[in-house]
Short mmCIF file of C-alpha atoms and ligand atoms in Angstrom, two decimals:
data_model
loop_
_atom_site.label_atom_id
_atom_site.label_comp_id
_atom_site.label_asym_id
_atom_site.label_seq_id
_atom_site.Cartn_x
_atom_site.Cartn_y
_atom_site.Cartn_z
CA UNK A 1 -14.27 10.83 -9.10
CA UNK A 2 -11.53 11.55 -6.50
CA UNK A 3 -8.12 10.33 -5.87
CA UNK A 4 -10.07 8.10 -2.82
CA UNK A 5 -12.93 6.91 -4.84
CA UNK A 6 -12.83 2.85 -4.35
CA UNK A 7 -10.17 2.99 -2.41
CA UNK A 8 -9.49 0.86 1.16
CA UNK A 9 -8.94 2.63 3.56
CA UNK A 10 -7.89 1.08 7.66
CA UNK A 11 -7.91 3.98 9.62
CA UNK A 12 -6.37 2.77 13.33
CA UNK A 13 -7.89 4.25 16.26
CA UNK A 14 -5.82 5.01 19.58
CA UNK A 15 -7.05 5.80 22.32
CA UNK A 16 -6.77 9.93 23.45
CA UNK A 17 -9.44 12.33 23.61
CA UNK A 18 -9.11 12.64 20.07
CA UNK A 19 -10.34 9.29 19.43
CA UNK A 20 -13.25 10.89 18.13
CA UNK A 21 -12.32 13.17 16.05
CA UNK A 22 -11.19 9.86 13.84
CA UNK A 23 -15.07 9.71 13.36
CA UNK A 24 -15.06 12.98 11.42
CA UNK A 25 -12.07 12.59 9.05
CA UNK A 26 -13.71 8.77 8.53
CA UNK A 27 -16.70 10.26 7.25
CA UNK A 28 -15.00 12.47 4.88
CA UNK A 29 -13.21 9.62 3.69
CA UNK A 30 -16.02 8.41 2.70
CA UNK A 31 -18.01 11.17 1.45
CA UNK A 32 -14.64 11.36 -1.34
CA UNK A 33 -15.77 7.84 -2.23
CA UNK A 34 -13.14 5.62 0.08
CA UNK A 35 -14.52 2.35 1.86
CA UNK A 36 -13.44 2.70 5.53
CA UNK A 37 -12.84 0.15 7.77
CA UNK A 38 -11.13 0.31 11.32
CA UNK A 39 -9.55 -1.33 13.54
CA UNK A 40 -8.63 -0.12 17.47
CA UNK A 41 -7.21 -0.57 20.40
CA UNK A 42 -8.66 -1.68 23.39
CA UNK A 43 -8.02 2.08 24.92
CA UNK A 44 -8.98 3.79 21.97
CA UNK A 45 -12.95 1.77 22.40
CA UNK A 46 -12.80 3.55 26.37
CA UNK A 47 -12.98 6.61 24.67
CA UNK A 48 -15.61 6.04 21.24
CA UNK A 49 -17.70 2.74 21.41
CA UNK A 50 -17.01 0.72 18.51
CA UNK A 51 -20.66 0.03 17.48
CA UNK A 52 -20.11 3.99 16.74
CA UNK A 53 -17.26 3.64 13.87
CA UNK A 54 -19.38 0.25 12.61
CA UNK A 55 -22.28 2.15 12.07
CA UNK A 56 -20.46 4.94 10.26
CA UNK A 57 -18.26 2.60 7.99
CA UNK A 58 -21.07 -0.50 7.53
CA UNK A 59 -18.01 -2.40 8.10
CA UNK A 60 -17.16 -4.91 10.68
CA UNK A 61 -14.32 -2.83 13.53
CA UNK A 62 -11.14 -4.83 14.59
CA UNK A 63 -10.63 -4.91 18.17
CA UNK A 64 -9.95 -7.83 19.82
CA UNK A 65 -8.55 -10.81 17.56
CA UNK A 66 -9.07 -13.34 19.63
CA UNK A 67 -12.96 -12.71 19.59
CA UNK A 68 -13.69 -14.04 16.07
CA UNK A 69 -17.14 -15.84 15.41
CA UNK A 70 -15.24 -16.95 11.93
CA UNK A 71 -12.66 -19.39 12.44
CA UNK A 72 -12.46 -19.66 8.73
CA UNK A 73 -10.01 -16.68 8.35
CA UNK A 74 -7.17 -14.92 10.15
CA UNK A 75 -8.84 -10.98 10.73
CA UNK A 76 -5.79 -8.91 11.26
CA UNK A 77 -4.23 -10.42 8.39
CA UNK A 78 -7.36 -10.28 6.23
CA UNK A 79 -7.90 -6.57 7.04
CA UNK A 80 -3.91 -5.72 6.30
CA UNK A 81 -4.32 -7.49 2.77
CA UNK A 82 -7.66 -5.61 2.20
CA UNK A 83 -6.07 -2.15 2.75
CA UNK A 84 -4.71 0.32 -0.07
CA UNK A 85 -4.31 3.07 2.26
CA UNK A 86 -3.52 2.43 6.15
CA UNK A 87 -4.41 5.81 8.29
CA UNK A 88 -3.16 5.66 12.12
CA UNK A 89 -4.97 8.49 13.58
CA UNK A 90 -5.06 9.22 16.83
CA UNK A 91 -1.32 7.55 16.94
CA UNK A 92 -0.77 7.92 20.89
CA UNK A 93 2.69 7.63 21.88
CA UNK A 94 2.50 3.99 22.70
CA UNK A 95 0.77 2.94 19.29
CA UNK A 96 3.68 5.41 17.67
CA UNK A 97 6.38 3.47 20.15
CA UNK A 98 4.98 -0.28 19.34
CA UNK A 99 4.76 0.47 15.42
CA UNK A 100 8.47 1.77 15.96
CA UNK A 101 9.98 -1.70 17.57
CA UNK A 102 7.57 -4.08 15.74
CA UNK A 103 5.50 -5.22 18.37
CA UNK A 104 2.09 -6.39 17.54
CA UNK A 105 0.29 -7.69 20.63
CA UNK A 106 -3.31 -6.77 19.71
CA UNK A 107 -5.70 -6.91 16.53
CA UNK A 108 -4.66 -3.10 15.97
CA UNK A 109 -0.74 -3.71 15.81
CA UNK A 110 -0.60 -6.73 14.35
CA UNK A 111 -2.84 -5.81 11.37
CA UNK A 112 -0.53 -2.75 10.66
CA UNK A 113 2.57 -4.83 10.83
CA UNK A 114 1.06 -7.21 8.87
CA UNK A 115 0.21 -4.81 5.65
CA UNK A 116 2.21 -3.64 2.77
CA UNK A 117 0.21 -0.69 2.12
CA UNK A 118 1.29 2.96 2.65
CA UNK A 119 0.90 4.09 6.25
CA UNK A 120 0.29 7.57 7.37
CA UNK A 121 0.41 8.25 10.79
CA UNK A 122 -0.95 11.53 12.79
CA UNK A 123 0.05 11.87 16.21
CA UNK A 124 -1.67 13.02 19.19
CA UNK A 125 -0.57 13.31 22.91
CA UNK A 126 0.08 15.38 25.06
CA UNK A 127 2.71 17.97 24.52
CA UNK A 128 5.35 16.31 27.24
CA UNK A 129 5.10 13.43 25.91
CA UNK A 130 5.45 14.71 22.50
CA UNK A 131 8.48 16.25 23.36
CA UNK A 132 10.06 13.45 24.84
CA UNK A 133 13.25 11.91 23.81
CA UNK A 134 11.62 8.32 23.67
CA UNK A 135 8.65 9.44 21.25
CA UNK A 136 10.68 11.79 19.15
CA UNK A 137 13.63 8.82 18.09
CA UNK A 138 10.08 6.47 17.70
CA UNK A 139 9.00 8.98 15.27
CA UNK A 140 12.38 9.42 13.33
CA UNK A 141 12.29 5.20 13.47
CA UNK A 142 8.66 5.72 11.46
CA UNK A 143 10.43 7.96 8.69
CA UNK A 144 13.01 5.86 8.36
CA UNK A 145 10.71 3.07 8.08
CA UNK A 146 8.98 4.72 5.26
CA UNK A 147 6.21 5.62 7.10
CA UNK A 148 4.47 8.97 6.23
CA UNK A 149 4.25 11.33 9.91
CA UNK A 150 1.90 14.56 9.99
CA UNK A 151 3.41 17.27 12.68
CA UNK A 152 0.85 17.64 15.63
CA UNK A 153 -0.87 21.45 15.78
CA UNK A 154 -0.06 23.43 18.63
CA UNK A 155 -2.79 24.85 20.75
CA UNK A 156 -4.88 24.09 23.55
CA UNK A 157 -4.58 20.16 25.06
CA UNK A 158 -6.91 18.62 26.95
CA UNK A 159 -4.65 18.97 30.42
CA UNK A 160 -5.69 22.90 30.14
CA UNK A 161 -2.65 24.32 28.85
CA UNK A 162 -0.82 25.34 25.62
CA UNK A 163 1.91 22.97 23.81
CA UNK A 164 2.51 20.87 20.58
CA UNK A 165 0.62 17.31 20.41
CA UNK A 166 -2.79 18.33 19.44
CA UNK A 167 -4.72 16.26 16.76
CA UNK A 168 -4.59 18.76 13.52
CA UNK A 169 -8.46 19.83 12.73
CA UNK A 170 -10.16 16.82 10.84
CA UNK A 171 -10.18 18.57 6.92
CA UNK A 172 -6.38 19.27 7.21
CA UNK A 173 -5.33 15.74 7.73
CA UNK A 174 -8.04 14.78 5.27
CA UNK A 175 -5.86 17.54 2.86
CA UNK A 176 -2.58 16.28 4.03
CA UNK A 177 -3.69 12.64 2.82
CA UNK A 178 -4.86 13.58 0.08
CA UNK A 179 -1.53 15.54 -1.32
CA UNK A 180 0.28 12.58 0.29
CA UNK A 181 -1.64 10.15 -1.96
CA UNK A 182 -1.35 12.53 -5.37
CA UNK A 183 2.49 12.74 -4.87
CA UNK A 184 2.17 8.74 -4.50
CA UNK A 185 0.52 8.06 -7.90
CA UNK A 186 2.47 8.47 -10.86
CA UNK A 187 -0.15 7.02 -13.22
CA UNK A 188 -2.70 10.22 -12.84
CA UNK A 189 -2.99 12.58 -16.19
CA UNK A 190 -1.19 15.32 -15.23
CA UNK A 191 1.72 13.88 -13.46
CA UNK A 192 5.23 15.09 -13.72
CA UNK A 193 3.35 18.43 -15.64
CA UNK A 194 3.81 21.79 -14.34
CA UNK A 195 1.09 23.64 -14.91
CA UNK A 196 0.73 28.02 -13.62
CA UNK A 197 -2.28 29.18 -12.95
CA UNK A 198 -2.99 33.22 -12.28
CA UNK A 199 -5.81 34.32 -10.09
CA UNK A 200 -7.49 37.07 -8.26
CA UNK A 201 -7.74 40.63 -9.07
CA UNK A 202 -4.69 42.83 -9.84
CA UNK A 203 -4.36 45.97 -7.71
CA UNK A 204 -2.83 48.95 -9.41
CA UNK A 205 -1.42 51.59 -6.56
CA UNK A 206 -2.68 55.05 -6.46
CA UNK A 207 -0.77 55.97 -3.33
CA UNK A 208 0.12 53.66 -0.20
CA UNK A 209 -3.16 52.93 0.82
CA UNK A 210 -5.55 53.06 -2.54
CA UNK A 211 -5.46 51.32 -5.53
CA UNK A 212 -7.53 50.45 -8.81
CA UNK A 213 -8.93 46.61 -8.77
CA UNK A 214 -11.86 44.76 -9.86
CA UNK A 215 -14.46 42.19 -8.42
CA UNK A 216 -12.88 38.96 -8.97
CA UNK A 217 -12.61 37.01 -6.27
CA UNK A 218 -10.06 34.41 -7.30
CA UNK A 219 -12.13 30.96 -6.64
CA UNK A 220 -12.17 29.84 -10.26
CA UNK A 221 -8.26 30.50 -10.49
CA UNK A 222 -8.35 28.54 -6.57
CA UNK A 223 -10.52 26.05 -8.04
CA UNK A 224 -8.02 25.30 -11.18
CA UNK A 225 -5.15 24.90 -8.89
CA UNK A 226 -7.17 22.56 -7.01
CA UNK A 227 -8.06 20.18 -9.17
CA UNK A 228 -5.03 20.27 -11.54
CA UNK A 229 -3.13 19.10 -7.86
CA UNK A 230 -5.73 16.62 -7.97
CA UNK A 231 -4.98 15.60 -11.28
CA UNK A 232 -1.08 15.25 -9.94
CA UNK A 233 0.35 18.11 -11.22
CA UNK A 234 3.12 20.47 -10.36
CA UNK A 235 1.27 23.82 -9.49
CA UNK A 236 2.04 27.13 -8.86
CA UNK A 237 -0.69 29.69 -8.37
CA UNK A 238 0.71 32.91 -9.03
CA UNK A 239 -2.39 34.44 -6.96
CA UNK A 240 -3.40 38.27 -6.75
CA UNK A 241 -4.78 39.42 -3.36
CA UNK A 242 -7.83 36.95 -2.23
CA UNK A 243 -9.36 36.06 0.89
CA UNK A 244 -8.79 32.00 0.30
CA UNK A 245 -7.11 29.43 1.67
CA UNK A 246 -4.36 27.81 -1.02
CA UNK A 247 -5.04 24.07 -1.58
CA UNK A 248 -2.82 21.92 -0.07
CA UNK A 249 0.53 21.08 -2.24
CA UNK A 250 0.03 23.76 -4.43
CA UNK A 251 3.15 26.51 -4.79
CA UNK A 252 1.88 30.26 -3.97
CA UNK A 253 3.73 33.22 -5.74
CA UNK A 254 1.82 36.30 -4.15
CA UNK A 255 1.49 39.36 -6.40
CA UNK A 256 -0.11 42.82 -6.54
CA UNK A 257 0.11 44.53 -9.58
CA UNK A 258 -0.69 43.68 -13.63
CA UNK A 259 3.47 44.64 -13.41
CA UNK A 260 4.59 41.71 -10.79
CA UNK A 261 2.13 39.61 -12.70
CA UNK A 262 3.89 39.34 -15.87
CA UNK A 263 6.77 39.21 -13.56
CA UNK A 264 6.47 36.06 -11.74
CA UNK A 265 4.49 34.30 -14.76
CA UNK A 266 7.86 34.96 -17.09
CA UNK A 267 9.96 33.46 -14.57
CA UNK A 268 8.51 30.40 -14.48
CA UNK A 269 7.22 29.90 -18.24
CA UNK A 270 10.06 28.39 -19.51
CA UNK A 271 8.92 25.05 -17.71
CA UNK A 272 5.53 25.99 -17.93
CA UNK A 273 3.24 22.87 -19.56
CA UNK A 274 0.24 24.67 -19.01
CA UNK A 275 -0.61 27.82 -18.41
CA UNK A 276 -4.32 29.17 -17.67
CA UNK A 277 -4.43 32.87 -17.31
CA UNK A 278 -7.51 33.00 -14.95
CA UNK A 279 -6.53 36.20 -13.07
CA UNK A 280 -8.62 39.35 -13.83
CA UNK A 281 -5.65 41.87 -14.58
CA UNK A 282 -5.95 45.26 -14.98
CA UNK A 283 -6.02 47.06 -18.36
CA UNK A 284 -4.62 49.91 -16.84
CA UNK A 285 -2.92 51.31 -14.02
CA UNK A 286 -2.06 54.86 -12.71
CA UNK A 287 0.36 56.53 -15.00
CA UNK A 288 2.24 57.70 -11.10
CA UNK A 289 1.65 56.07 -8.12
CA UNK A 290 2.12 58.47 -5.52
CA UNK A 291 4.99 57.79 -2.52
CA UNK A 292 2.69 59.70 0.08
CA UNK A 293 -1.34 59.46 0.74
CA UNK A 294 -2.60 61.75 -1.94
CA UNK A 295 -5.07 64.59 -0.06
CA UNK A 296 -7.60 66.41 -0.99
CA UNK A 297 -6.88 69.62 -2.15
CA UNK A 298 -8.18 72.50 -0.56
CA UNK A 299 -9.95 74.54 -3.35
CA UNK A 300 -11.78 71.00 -3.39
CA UNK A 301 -11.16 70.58 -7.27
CA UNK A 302 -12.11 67.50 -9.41
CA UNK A 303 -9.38 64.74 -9.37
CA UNK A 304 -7.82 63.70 -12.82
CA UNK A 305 -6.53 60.12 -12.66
CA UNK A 306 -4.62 59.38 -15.92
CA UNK A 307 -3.83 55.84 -16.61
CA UNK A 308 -1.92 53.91 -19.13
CA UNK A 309 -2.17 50.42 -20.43
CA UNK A 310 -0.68 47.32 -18.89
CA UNK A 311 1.21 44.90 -20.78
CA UNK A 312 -0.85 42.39 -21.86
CA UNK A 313 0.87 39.09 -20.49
CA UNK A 314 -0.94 36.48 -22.79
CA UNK A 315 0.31 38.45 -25.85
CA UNK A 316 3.65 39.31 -24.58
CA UNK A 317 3.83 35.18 -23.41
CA UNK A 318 2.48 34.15 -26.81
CA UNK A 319 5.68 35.60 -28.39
CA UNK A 320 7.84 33.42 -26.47
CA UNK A 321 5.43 29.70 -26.62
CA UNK A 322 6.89 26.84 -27.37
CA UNK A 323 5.26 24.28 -26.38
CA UNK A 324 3.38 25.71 -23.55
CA UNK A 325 -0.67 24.90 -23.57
CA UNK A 326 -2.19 28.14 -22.92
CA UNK A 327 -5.62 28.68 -21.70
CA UNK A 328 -7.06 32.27 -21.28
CA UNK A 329 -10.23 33.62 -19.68
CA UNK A 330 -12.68 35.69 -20.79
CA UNK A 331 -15.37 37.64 -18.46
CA UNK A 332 -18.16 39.28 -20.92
CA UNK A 333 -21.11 41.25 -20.04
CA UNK A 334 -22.28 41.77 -23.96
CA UNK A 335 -21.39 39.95 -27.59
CA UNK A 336 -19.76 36.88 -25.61
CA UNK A 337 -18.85 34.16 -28.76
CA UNK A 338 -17.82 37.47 -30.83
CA UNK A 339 -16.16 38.94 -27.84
CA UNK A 340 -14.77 35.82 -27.12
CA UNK A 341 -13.42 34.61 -30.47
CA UNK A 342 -11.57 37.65 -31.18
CA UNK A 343 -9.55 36.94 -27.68
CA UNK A 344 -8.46 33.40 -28.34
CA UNK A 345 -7.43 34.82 -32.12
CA UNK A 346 -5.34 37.57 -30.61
CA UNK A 347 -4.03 35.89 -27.57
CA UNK A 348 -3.20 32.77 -29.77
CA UNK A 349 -4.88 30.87 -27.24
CA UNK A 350 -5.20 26.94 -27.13
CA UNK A 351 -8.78 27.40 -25.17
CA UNK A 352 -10.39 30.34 -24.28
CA UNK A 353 -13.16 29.71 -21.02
CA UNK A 354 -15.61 32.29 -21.63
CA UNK A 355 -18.21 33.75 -19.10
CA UNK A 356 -20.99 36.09 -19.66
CA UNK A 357 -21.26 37.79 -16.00
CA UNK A 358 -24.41 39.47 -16.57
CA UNK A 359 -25.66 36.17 -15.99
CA UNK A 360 -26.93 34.92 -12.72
CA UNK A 361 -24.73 32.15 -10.89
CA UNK A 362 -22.24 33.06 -13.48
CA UNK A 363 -18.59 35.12 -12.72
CA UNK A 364 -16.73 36.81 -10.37
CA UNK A 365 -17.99 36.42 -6.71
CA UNK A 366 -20.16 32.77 -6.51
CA UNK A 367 -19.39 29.19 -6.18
CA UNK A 368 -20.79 28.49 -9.29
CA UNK A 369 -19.87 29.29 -13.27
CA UNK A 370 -21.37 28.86 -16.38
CA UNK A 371 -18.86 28.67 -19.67
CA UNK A 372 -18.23 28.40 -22.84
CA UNK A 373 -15.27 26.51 -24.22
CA UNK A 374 -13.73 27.89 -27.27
CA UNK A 375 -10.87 25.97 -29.39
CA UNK A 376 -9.35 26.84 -32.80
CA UNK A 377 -11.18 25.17 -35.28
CA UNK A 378 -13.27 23.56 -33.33
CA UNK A 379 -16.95 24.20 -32.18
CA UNK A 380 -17.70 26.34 -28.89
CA UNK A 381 -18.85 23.54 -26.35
CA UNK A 382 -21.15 25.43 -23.55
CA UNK A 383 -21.20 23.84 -19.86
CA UNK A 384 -23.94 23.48 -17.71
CA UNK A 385 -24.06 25.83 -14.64
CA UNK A 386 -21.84 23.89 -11.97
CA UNK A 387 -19.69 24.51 -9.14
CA UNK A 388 -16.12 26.70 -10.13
CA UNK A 389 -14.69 23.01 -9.00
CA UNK A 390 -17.11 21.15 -11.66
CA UNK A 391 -16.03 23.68 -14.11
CA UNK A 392 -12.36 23.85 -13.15
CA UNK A 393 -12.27 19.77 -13.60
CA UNK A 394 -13.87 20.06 -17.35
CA UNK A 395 -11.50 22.96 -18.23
CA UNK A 396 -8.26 20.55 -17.81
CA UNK A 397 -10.22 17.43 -19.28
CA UNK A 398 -10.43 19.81 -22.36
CA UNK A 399 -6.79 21.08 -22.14
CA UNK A 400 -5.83 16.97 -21.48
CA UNK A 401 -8.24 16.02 -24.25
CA UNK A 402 -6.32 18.21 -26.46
CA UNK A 403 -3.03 16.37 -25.39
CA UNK A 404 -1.77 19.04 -23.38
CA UNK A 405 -0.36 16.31 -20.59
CA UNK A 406 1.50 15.05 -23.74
CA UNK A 407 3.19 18.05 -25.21
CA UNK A 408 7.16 17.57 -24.07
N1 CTP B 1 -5.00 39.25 -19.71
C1 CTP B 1 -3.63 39.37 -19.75
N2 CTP B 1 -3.05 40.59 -19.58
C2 CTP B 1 -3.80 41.70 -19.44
C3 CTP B 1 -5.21 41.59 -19.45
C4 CTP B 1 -5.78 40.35 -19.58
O1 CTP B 1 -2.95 38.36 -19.90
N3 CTP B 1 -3.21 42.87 -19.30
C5 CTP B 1 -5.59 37.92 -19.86
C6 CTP B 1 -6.58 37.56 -18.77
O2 CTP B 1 -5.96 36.90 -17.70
C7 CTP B 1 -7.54 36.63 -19.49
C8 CTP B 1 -7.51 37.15 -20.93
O3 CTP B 1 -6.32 37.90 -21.04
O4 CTP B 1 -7.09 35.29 -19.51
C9 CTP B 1 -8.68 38.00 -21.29
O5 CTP B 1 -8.82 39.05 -20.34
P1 CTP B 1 -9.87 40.20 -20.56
O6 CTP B 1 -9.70 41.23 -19.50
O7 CTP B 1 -11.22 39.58 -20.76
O8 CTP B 1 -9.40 40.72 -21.97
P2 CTP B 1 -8.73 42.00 -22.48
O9 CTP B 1 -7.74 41.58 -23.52
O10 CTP B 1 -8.25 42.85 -21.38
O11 CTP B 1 -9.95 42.68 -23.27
P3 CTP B 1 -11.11 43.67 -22.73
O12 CTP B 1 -10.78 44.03 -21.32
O13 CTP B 1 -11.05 44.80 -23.67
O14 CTP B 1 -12.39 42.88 -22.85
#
């Protein structure tokens, strides 16, 4: 299931060199479950034949309304009452400046003026154009109008030089519609809930340029935040050093150490509905952290590190719960449900997620996990080996299961 599973989709083709890069973000659509239909412009069929978006969507294209073999129904008008979700992408500067004054003079134009659903419209021209006067009051006229406008990328165009206007790459619009459409439903199980999740490996400094860390490479904490945005929460990811991308409509609190951990995660607890501690912090850190690069002596003697402990942020946060739904990690490599079980005790933990890493497919660096979910008084539930995203989406069906969506 995904927020587009079901759903009707119009995406309205213009016509621009981009026209068929409409194709692409259409079969992503799709692939997330949404039925696609389209409907374009006569320019916009110069560019990508529309036997090519019929045999991608299975669905009938729009183009010219007075070509109907069905005098039984009115097309445009049909097609604007099928919608849930109306998509102009490319919008050229003349779709952009007809949509703005109302005009409808072919099947494309009149279907959008003729449907109630949400529009989103993504813009691409080229950058003069953009820029002008003329396009940019259109463009305030489709905010006003309650339209929903992406910003074009800047980059390349297809004239052969550099400026704003280009069509953004296919999988950001598709993330763009997708936040668009969470922060549009109000009736998904996590809305109006803030949930924190921690991620990534803490780095404890030695000197500037080393520092103690661990293997985790953040993607389960990533996934979390992913799909609890999906599920229409508030998110902040309170992330550790990672090399990935931060979904879309998420809130990103960059840390380093176990220290500015606890840190950030304290300053938001207080309207913290859920928190999932997914973050691999360190135990301990360098008792100094030296101001300079530390060199090597010259008598070449051993190297004594001496460390002391972290503050443990689960305990020190269990302290202050209130109502807070707190979900913990565990990564084992021996004694997991013993290992485990003593955690969520200690940690007063609402669900403990453990892992045994010695397993393959299983931990810190893959796509995929294997856990066990463990609940007070309640019997350890053990998941199949699935993607982090699979694993991420039973985690909060757990927490949601247990009524965390419901605690005020
Ligand atoms: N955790 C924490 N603060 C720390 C260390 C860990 O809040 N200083 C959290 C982790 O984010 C995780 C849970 O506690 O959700 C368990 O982490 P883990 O490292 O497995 O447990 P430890 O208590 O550190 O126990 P040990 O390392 O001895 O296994």
């Amino acid at each position: 299931m995904s927020i587009w599973t079901q759903r009707h989709v119009t995406v309205v083709v213009s016509g621009g060199i981009a026209s068929y890069k409409a194709l692409i973000l259409i079969r992503s659509l799709m692939k997330q479950g949404a039925v696609v239909r389209v409907a374009m412009t006569a320019h916009a069929a110069e560019f990508v034949t529309p036997l090519t978006f019929q045999t991608l969507t299975q669905q009938p294209v729009v183009l010219d309304e007075f070509t109907t073999t069905d005098p039984t129904h009115v097309v445009h008008v049909e097609l604007a009452d099928w919608t849930d979700v109306m998509v102009l992408v490319p919008a050229t500067a003349n779709l952009i400046a007809k949509v703005a004054n109302g005009i409808a003079d072919d099947a494309a134009t009149t279907t959008i003026l003729a449907t109630t659903a949400p529009k989103f419209v993504v813009p691409a021209m080229n950058s003069h154009m953009y820029a002008n006067p003329a396009t940019q009051r259109n463009l305030q006229q489709l905010t006003a109008d309650g339209l929903h406008v992406l910003t074009p990328a800047t980059g390349m165009l297809a004239e052969g030089y550099v400026g704003q206007g280009r069509l953004p790459e296919p999988d950001v619009i598709l993330a763009w519609l997708t936040d668009q459409l969470i922060q549009q439903s109000a009736d998904l199980p996590l809305a109006h809930r803030h949930v924190v999740v921690t991620a990534g490996g803490t780095r404890e400094a030695l000197d500037p340029v080393r520092y103690i860390s661990n293997r985790s490479s953040g993607k389960m904490g990533y996934a979390l935040a992913q799909v609890a945005r999906e599920m229409g929460a508030d998110v902040t990811l309170i992330s550790a050093t990672t090399n990935l991308t931060a979904p879309v409509g998420v809130t990103v609190v960059p840390v380093s150490s176990a220290a500015e951990l606890l840190a950030a995660v304290t300053d938001v607890f207080a309207t913290t509905d859920i928190l999932i501690m997914a973050a691999a912090v360190s135990d301990y850190r360098p008792v100094d952290s030296a101001s300079q690069k530390i060199k090597k002596p010259a008598d070449h003697a051993d190297l004594n590190l001496q460390l002391t402990e972290t503050p443990d942020i689960l305990k020190v946060l269990a302290v202050r719960k209130q109502n807070q739904y707190m979900i913990g990690f565990a990564a084992e490599t021996q004694d997991l449900l013993v290992n485990a079980n003593r955690k969520l005790t200690s940690k007063k933990l609402d669900l403990l997620v453990a892992n045994d890493v010695s397993q393959p497919g299983v931990g810190f660096n893959g796509d995929t996990n294997q856990v066990t979910l463990l609940r007070p008084n309640q019997e350890p539930v053990t998941t199949a080996l699935a993607t982090k995203t699979a694993i991420a989406r039973i985690v909060l069906e757990t927490a949601i299961a247990d009524g965390a969506n419901k605690q005020a």
